[in-house]
Every structure is written in C-alpha cells, then in structure tokens.
XYZ file of N, CA and C in Angstrom:
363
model
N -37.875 -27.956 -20.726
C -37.691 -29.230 -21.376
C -39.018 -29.681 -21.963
N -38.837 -29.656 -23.340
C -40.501 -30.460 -23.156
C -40.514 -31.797 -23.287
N -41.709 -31.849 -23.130
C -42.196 -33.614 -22.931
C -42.844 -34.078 -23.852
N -42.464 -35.221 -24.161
C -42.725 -36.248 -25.569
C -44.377 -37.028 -25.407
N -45.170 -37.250 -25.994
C -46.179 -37.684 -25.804
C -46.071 -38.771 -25.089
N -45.302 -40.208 -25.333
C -45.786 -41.336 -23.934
C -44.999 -40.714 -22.789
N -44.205 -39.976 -22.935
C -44.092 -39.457 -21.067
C -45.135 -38.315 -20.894
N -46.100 -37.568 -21.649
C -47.278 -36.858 -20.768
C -48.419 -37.817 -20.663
N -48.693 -38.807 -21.249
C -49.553 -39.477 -21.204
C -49.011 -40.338 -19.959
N -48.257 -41.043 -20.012
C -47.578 -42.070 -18.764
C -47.735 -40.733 -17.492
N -47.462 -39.795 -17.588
C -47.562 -39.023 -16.564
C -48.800 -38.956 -15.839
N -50.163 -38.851 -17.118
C -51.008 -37.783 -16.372
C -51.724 -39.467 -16.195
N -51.459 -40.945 -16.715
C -52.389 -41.932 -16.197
C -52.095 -42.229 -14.811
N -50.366 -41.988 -14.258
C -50.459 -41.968 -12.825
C -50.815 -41.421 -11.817
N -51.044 -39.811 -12.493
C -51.513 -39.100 -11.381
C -53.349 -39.369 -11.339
N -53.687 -39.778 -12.154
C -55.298 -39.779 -12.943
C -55.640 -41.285 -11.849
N -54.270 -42.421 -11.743
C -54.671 -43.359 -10.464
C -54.294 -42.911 -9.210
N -53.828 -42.020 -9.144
C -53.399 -41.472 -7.648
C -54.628 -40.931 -6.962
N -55.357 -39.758 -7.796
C -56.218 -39.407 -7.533
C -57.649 -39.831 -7.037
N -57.961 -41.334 -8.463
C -58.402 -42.141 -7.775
C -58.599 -42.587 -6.581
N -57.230 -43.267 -6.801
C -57.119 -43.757 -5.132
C -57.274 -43.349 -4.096
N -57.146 -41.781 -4.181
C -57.080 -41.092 -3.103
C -58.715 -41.271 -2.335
N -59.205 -40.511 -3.566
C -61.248 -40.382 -3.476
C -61.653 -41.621 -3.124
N -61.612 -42.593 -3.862
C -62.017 -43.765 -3.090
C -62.009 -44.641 -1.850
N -60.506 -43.741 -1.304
C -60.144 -44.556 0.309
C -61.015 -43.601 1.014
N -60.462 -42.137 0.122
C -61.396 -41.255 1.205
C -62.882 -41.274 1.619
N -63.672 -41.399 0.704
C -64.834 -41.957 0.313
C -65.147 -43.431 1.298
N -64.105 -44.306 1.251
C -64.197 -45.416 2.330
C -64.469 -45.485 3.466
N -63.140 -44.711 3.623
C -62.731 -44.485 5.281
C -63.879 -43.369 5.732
N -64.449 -42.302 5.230
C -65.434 -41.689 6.119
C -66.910 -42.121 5.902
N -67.648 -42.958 5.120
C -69.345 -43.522 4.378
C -69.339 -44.475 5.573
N -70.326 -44.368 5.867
C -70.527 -46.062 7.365
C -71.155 -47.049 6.145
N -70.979 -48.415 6.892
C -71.250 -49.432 6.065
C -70.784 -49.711 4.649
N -68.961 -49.040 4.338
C -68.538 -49.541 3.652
C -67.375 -50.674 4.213
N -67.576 -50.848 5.268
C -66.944 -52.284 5.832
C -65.420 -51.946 6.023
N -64.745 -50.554 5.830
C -63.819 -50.251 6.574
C -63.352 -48.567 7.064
N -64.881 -48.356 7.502
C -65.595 -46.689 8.240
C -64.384 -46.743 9.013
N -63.680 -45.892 9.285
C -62.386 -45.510 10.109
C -61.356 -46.227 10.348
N -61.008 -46.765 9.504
C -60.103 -47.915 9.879
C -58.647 -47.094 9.180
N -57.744 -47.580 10.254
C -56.245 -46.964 9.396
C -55.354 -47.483 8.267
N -56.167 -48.915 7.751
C -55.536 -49.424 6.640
C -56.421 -48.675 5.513
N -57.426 -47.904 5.388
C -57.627 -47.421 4.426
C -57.540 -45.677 4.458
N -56.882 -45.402 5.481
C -56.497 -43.863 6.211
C -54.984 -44.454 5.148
N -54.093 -45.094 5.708
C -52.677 -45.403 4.840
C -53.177 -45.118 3.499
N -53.860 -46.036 2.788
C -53.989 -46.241 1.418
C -53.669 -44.701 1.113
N -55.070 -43.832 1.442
C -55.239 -42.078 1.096
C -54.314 -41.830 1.044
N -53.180 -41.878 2.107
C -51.959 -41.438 2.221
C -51.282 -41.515 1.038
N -50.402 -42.884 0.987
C -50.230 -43.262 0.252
C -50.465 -43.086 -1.145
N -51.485 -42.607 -1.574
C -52.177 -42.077 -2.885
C -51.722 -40.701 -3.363
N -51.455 -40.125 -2.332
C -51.131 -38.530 -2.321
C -49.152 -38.521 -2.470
N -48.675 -39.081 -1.764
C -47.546 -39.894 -1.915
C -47.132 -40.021 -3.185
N -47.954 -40.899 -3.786
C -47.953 -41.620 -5.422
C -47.466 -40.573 -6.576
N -48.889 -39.416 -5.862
C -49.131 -38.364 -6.980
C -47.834 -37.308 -7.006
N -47.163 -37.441 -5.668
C -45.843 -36.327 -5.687
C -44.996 -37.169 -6.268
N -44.751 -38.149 -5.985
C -43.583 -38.756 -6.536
C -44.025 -39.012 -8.535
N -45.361 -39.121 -8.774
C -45.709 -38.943 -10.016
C -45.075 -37.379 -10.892
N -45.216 -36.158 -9.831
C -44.832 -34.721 -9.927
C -43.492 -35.303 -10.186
N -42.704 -35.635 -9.196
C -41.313 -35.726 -9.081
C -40.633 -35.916 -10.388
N -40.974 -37.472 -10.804
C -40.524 -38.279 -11.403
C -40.794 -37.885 -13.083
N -41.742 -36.964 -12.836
C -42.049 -36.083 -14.279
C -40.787 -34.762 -14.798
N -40.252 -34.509 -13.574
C -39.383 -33.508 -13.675
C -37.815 -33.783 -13.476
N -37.464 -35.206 -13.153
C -36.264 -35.828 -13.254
C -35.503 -35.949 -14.303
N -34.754 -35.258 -13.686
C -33.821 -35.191 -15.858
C -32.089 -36.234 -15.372
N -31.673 -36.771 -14.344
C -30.885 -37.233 -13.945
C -30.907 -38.791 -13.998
N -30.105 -39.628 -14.297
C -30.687 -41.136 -14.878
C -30.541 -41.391 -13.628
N -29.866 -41.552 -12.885
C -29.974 -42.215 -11.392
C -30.997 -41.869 -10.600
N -31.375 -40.811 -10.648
C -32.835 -40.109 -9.774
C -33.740 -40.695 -10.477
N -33.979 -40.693 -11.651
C -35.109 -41.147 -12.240
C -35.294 -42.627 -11.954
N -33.997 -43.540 -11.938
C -34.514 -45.110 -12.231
C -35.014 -44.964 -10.563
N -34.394 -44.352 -9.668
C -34.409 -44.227 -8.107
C -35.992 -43.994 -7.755
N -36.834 -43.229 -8.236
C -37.952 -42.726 -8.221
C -39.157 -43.908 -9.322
N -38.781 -44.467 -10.183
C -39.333 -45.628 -10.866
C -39.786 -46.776 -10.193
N -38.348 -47.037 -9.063
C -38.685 -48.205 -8.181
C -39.428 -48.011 -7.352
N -39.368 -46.708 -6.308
C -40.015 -46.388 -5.562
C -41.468 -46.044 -5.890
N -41.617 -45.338 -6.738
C -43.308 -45.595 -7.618
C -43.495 -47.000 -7.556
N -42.461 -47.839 -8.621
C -43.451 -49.277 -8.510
C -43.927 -49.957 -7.113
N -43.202 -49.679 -6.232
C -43.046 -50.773 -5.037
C -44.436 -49.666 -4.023
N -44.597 -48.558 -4.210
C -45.584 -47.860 -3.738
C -47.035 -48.507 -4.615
N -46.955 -48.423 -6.001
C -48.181 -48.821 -6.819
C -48.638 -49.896 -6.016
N -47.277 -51.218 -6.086
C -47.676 -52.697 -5.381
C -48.399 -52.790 -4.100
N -47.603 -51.551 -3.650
C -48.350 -51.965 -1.917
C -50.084 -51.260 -1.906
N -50.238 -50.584 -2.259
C -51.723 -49.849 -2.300
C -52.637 -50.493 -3.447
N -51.737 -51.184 -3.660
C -52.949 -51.783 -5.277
C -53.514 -53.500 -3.932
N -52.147 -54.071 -3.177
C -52.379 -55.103 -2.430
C -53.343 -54.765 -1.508
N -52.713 -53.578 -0.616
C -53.647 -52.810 0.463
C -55.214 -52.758 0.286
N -55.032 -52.176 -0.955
C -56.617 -52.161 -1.142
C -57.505 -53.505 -1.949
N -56.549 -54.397 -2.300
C -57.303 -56.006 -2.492
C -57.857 -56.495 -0.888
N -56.962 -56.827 -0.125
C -57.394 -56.647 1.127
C -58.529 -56.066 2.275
N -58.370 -55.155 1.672
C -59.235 -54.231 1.909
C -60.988 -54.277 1.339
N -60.770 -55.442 0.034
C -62.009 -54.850 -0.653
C -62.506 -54.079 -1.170
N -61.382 -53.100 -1.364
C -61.677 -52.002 -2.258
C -61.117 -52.196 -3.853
N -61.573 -53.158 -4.810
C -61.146 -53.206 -5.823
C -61.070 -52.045 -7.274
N -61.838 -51.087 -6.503
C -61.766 -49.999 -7.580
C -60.331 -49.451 -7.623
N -60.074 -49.279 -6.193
C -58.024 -48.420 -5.858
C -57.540 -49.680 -6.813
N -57.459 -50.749 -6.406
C -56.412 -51.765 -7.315
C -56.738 -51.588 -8.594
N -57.640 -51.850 -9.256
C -57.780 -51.136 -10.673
C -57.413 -50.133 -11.184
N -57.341 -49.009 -10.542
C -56.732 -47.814 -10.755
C -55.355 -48.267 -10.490
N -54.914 -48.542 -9.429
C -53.304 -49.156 -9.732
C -52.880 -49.593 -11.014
N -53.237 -50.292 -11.193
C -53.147 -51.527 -12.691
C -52.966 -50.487 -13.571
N -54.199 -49.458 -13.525
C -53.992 -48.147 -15.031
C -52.653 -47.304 -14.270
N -52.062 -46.941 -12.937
C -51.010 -46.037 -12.991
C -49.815 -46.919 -13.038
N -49.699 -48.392 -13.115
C -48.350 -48.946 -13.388
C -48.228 -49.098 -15.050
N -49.556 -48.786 -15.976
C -49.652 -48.510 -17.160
C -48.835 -47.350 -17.422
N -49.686 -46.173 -16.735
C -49.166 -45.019 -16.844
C -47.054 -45.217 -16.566
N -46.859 -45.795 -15.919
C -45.295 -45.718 -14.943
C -44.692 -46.237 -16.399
N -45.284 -47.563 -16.887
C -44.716 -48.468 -17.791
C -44.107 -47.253 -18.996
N -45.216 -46.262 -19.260
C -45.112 -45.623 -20.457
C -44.282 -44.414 -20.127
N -43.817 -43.979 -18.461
C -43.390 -42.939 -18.289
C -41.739 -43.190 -18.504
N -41.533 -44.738 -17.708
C -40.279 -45.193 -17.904
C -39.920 -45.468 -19.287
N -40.605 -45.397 -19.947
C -40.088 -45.963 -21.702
C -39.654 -44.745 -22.226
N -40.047 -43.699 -21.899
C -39.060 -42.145 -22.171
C -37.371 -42.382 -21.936
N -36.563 -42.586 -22.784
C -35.103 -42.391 -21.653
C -35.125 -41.119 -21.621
N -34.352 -40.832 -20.964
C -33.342 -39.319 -20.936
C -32.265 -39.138 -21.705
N -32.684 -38.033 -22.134
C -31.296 -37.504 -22.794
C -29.701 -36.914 -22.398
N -29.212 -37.582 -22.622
C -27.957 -37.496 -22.247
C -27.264 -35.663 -21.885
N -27.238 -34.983 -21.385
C -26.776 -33.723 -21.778
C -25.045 -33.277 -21.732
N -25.390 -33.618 -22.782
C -23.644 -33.447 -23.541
C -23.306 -31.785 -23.771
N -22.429 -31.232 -22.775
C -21.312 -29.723 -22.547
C -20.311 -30.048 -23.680
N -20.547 -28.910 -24.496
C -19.143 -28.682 -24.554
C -17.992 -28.529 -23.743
N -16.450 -28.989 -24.389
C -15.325 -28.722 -22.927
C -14.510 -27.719 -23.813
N -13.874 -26.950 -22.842
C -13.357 -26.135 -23.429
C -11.698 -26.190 -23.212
C-alpha cells in the first residue's frame, strides 16, 4: 500500500516524539540531580514512550476504519497522559515533543482510508 505524504510525515513526527520522549525520561530517570533520579513516574513516562512508538508502527499499517479510529484514540489519550506526566514532572522537553506527535497524529488521522471495494460475482 503506499503512503501519501501527510500520512508519512504524520507518521514519522510521532514516532520522532516518541523517541524523544523516550531519551529524555531515560536521560531523567538515570542523571542524579535531575530532581526525579529513579523515580517511577518518569520510569512510566519511558514506558509509555515506547508504547506510543508501537502503536505509532501500528496505526501506520491499519487499513481497517474501525481499527484505525480505535488506535487514534488510544494514541491521543496516551499523547495526553505523558505530555501531563511529564508537566508534572518538570520535564517540559517530553511535553513539547508531545505537542509535535499530536501534530504528527493530527496529520496521520487526516489520511482517510480507502474503501476496498471486491468485485461480487
């Protein structure tokens, strides 16, 4: 199937904040004196980030309209919580990067799908 330019672009800005996110919690959670050295709300975030980026995989390869809107929500409501997580947190670089992968989501969801119409015989 190929892919139309705002769904590779919407694609690769979510995985491009996933990744982010990831490095930066990771980067958090193990540096002392970044004010949350081992802590499991920024162990989640990482998680969570890696999470993002499969369901970013996923949701790139969904050709089914119900799977896809199914995987849209679940991206957004994942973006929300790790973009909050890490306001909290003080880590405003992850929430920024959020902000660019609900960009990315915005432009992935504006792709519809194409209908795939069989002949019947």
């Amino acid at each position: 199937m190929l892919q139309t330019q705002p769904s590779r672009f919407g694609s690769i800005l979510l995985l491009l904040s996933a990744v982010i996110g990831f490095a930066v919690a990771l980067y958090a959670w193990l540096t002392p004196l970044t004010g949350v050295t081992g802590t499991i709300g920024v162990l989640g975030v990482a998680i969570a980030s890696v999470l993002l980026a499969l369901l970013a995989l996923l949701l790139r390869g969904a050709s089914h309209r119900g799977t896809r809107i199914f995987l849209i929500i679940v991206t957004l409501v994942l973006l929300f919580g790790i973009g909050f997580a890490a306001a909290l947190l003080h880590q405003y670089i992850i929430t920024a990067a959020m902000v660019v992968g609900l960009i990315g989501l915005i432009a992935l969801s504006s792709n519809s799908v194409r209908p795939n119409h069989r002949a019947r015989a």
